[in-house]
Amino acid sequence: MSHNNKLMQAIILLFDAVVYIVALLAMIAIFPQFTPASIERHFNIALLLGITCFALFSIAFPVIVDKRKVYAKDIVFRIMAVVVLSQSFFLILWHTITRESANEMAFVILMSALLTVLLAVTRGVERIAIGQFRRLGRNSRSVLFVGSDPSLLKMYREVMLDPMAGYNVQGYYSDEEIADAPQELKRLGTIQDLYDIIDGRVPRTF
């Protein structure tokens, strides 16, 4: 994983901690009747334990930043895994520490629902931010096509369909022009030209 991707994951993990703090404070303020008295009495301990559990499973199921194409089902799965596992772990640990059972299950269910909503919104904002970051030319990947098969046009359109993926198409090397290729998809040279570049006989042009 690149340095930029690791940095983005670290920033996202920090935002996740903020999301958890907001969710816990919202639970106490909006649903005090479902918040165990032990959590209000020992708020700092509950907060530290909750963030720790949340962070551990956020690391185990991190946000996907190294893949260019991310599907909604993958995002939803990771959100649900982090929420369900972290809150279940928190419930077990908190019950073990306090030996209190009043409202614990109701609290965890409501907290899980709230975290799911907040994380879904946060992940959407994060995807947009990452996309804008890549559109600026940062954390982007160069793409080079080889050959003149018409199927390359389909691959080109799929790559260009999602600018947020951060692909930078340099062009293609082929002995023939690709029929009906868009003007933006430039022919850079022949296959032999590409071999010469790979072998170091001529300077790299892409």
Coordinates of C-alpha atoms in Angstrom, one line a residue:
M1 CA 0.0 0.0 0.0
S2 CA 1.3 3.4 -0.9
H3 CA 2.2 6.2 1.6
N4 CA -0.8 8.3 0.4
N5 CA -3.2 5.4 1.0
K6 CA -1.8 4.7 4.4
L7 CA -2.2 8.4 5.3
M8 CA -5.8 8.4 4.1
Q9 CA -6.6 5.4 6.1
A10 CA -5.1 7.0 9.2
I11 CA -7.2 10.1 8.7
I12 CA -10.3 8.1 8.2
L13 CA -9.6 6.2 11.4
L14 CA -9.3 9.5 13.2
F15 CA -12.7 10.6 11.8
D16 CA -14.2 7.3 12.9
A17 CA -13.2 8.1 16.4
V18 CA -14.9 11.5 16.1
V19 CA -18.0 9.7 14.7
Y20 CA -18.1 7.4 17.7
I21 CA -17.8 10.3 20.2
V22 CA -20.7 12.1 18.5
A23 CA -22.8 9.0 18.5
L24 CA -22.2 8.3 22.2
L25 CA -23.0 11.9 23.2
A26 CA -26.1 11.8 21.0
M27 CA -27.2 8.6 22.7
I28 CA -26.9 10.1 26.1
A29 CA -28.6 13.3 25.1
I30 CA -31.4 11.9 22.9
F31 CA -32.0 8.5 24.5
P32 CA -31.2 8.9 28.2
Q33 CA -33.8 6.3 29.2
F34 CA -32.0 3.7 27.2
T35 CA -28.5 4.6 28.4
P36 CA -27.2 2.5 31.2
A37 CA -26.5 4.5 34.4
S38 CA -23.1 3.0 34.6
I39 CA -22.1 4.6 31.3
E40 CA -23.1 8.1 32.5
R41 CA -21.4 7.5 35.8
H42 CA -18.2 6.3 34.2
F43 CA -18.4 8.2 30.9
N44 CA -14.6 8.6 30.4
I45 CA -14.0 4.8 30.8
A46 CA -17.0 4.0 28.6
L47 CA -15.8 6.4 25.9
L48 CA -12.2 5.0 26.0
L49 CA -13.4 1.4 25.9
G50 CA -15.9 2.2 23.1
I51 CA -13.4 4.0 20.9
T52 CA -10.8 1.2 21.5
C53 CA -13.3 -1.5 20.4
F54 CA -14.4 0.6 17.4
A55 CA -10.9 1.4 16.3
L56 CA -9.8 -2.3 16.5
F57 CA -12.6 -3.5 14.2
S58 CA -12.1 -0.4 12.0
I59 CA -8.5 -1.6 11.5
A60 CA -9.7 -5.2 10.9
F61 CA -12.2 -4.0 8.3
P62 CA -10.6 -0.8 6.9
V63 CA -12.0 1.5 4.4
I64 CA -11.0 0.4 0.9
V65 CA -8.7 3.1 -0.5
D66 CA -6.3 1.0 -2.6
K67 CA -8.9 -0.3 -5.0
R68 CA -10.1 2.1 -7.7
K69 CA -13.5 0.5 -8.2
V70 CA -15.4 0.1 -4.9
Y71 CA -19.0 -1.3 -4.9
A72 CA -21.7 -0.2 -2.5
K73 CA -22.1 -3.8 -1.1
D74 CA -18.4 -3.8 -0.1
I75 CA -18.8 -0.5 1.8
V76 CA -22.1 -1.7 3.5
F77 CA -20.5 -5.0 4.5
R78 CA -17.5 -3.3 6.2
I79 CA -19.7 -0.8 8.0
M80 CA -22.0 -3.5 9.3
A81 CA -19.0 -5.7 10.3
V82 CA -17.3 -2.8 12.2
V83 CA -20.5 -1.7 14.0
V84 CA -21.9 -5.2 14.9
L85 CA -18.6 -6.6 16.1
S86 CA -17.3 -3.5 17.9
Q87 CA -20.6 -3.0 19.8
S88 CA -21.0 -6.7 20.6
F89 CA -17.4 -6.7 22.0
F90 CA -18.1 -3.5 23.9
L91 CA -21.3 -5.0 25.4
I92 CA -19.4 -8.1 26.6
L93 CA -16.6 -6.1 28.1
W94 CA -18.8 -3.5 29.7
H95 CA -21.1 -6.1 31.3
T96 CA -18.0 -7.9 32.6
I97 CA -16.7 -4.7 34.2
T98 CA -19.9 -3.3 35.7
R99 CA -22.0 -6.4 36.1
E100 CA -24.9 -4.2 35.2
S101 CA -27.5 -5.5 32.7
A102 CA -30.2 -2.7 32.8
N103 CA -30.7 -1.2 29.3
E104 CA -27.5 -2.6 28.0
M105 CA -29.0 -4.5 25.1
A106 CA -31.3 -1.6 24.1
F107 CA -28.4 0.8 24.3
V108 CA -26.2 -1.3 22.0
I109 CA -29.0 -1.8 19.5
L110 CA -29.7 2.0 19.3
M111 CA -26.0 2.8 19.3
S112 CA -25.4 0.4 16.5
A113 CA -28.2 1.9 14.4
L114 CA -26.9 5.4 15.0
L115 CA -23.4 4.4 14.2
T116 CA -24.5 2.7 11.0
V117 CA -26.3 5.9 9.7
L118 CA -23.4 8.1 10.7
L119 CA -20.8 5.9 9.1
A120 CA -22.8 5.6 5.9
V121 CA -22.9 9.3 5.6
T122 CA -19.2 9.6 6.5
R123 CA -18.1 7.0 4.0
G124 CA -20.0 8.8 1.2
V125 CA -18.3 12.0 2.1
E126 CA -14.9 10.2 2.2
R127 CA -15.4 8.7 -1.2
I128 CA -16.1 12.1 -2.7
A129 CA -13.1 13.6 -0.9
I130 CA -10.8 10.8 -2.2
G131 CA -12.2 11.2 -5.7
Q132 CA -11.5 15.0 -5.6
F133 CA -8.0 14.2 -4.3
R134 CA -7.4 11.9 -7.3
R135 CA -8.9 14.3 -9.8
L136 CA -6.2 16.8 -8.7
G137 CA -3.6 14.3 -9.9
R138 CA -2.7 12.9 -6.5
N139 CA -2.9 9.3 -5.7
S140 CA -3.6 8.5 -9.4
R141 CA -2.4 5.6 -11.5
S142 CA -1.3 5.7 -15.1
V143 CA -2.8 3.4 -17.6
L144 CA -1.3 2.3 -20.9
F145 CA -3.1 0.1 -23.5
V146 CA -1.3 -2.3 -25.8
G147 CA -2.8 -3.5 -29.1
S148 CA -5.6 -2.5 -31.4
D149 CA -8.3 -4.9 -30.3
P150 CA -11.8 -3.2 -30.3
S151 CA -12.3 -4.6 -26.8
L152 CA -9.8 -2.0 -25.6
L153 CA -12.3 0.7 -26.3
K154 CA -14.7 -0.9 -23.8
M155 CA -12.0 -1.1 -21.2
Y156 CA -11.1 2.6 -21.9
R157 CA -14.7 3.7 -21.5
E158 CA -15.0 1.7 -18.2
V159 CA -11.8 3.4 -16.9
M160 CA -13.0 6.8 -17.9
L161 CA -16.5 6.3 -16.6
D162 CA -15.5 7.0 -13.0
P163 CA -13.1 9.9 -12.8
M164 CA -13.0 9.5 -9.0
A165 CA -11.1 6.2 -9.6
G166 CA -8.1 8.3 -10.4
Y167 CA -6.9 6.6 -13.6
N168 CA -4.8 8.6 -15.9
V169 CA -4.9 7.0 -19.4
Q170 CA -1.6 7.8 -21.3
G171 CA -2.6 6.3 -24.6
Y172 CA -1.9 3.1 -26.5
Y173 CA 0.9 1.3 -28.4
S174 CA -0.2 -0.6 -31.5
D175 CA 0.9 -1.4 -35.0
E176 CA -2.5 -0.2 -36.2
E177 CA -4.9 2.5 -35.2
I178 CA -7.9 1.4 -33.0
A179 CA -11.0 1.9 -35.1
D180 CA -13.4 4.5 -33.8
A181 CA -11.1 5.4 -31.0
P182 CA -11.9 8.8 -29.3
Q183 CA -9.5 11.7 -30.0
E184 CA -8.4 11.6 -26.3
L185 CA -7.1 8.0 -26.7
K186 CA -3.8 8.7 -28.5
R187 CA -1.6 6.3 -30.3
L188 CA 1.8 6.7 -28.8
G189 CA 3.7 4.4 -31.2
T190 CA 4.1 0.8 -32.5
I191 CA 4.7 -2.3 -30.5
Q192 CA 8.4 -2.2 -31.4
D193 CA 8.6 1.3 -30.0
L194 CA 7.2 0.0 -26.7
Y195 CA 9.8 -2.8 -26.7
D196 CA 12.6 -0.3 -27.4
I197 CA 11.4 1.8 -24.4
I198 CA 11.2 -1.3 -22.1
D199 CA 14.7 -2.4 -23.2
G200 CA 16.0 1.1 -22.5
R201 CA 17.1 1.8 -26.1
V202 CA 14.9 5.0 -26.3
P203 CA 13.7 7.4 -23.6
R204 CA 10.4 6.7 -21.9
T205 CA 7.6 8.9 -23.2
F206 CA 4.8 8.0 -20.8

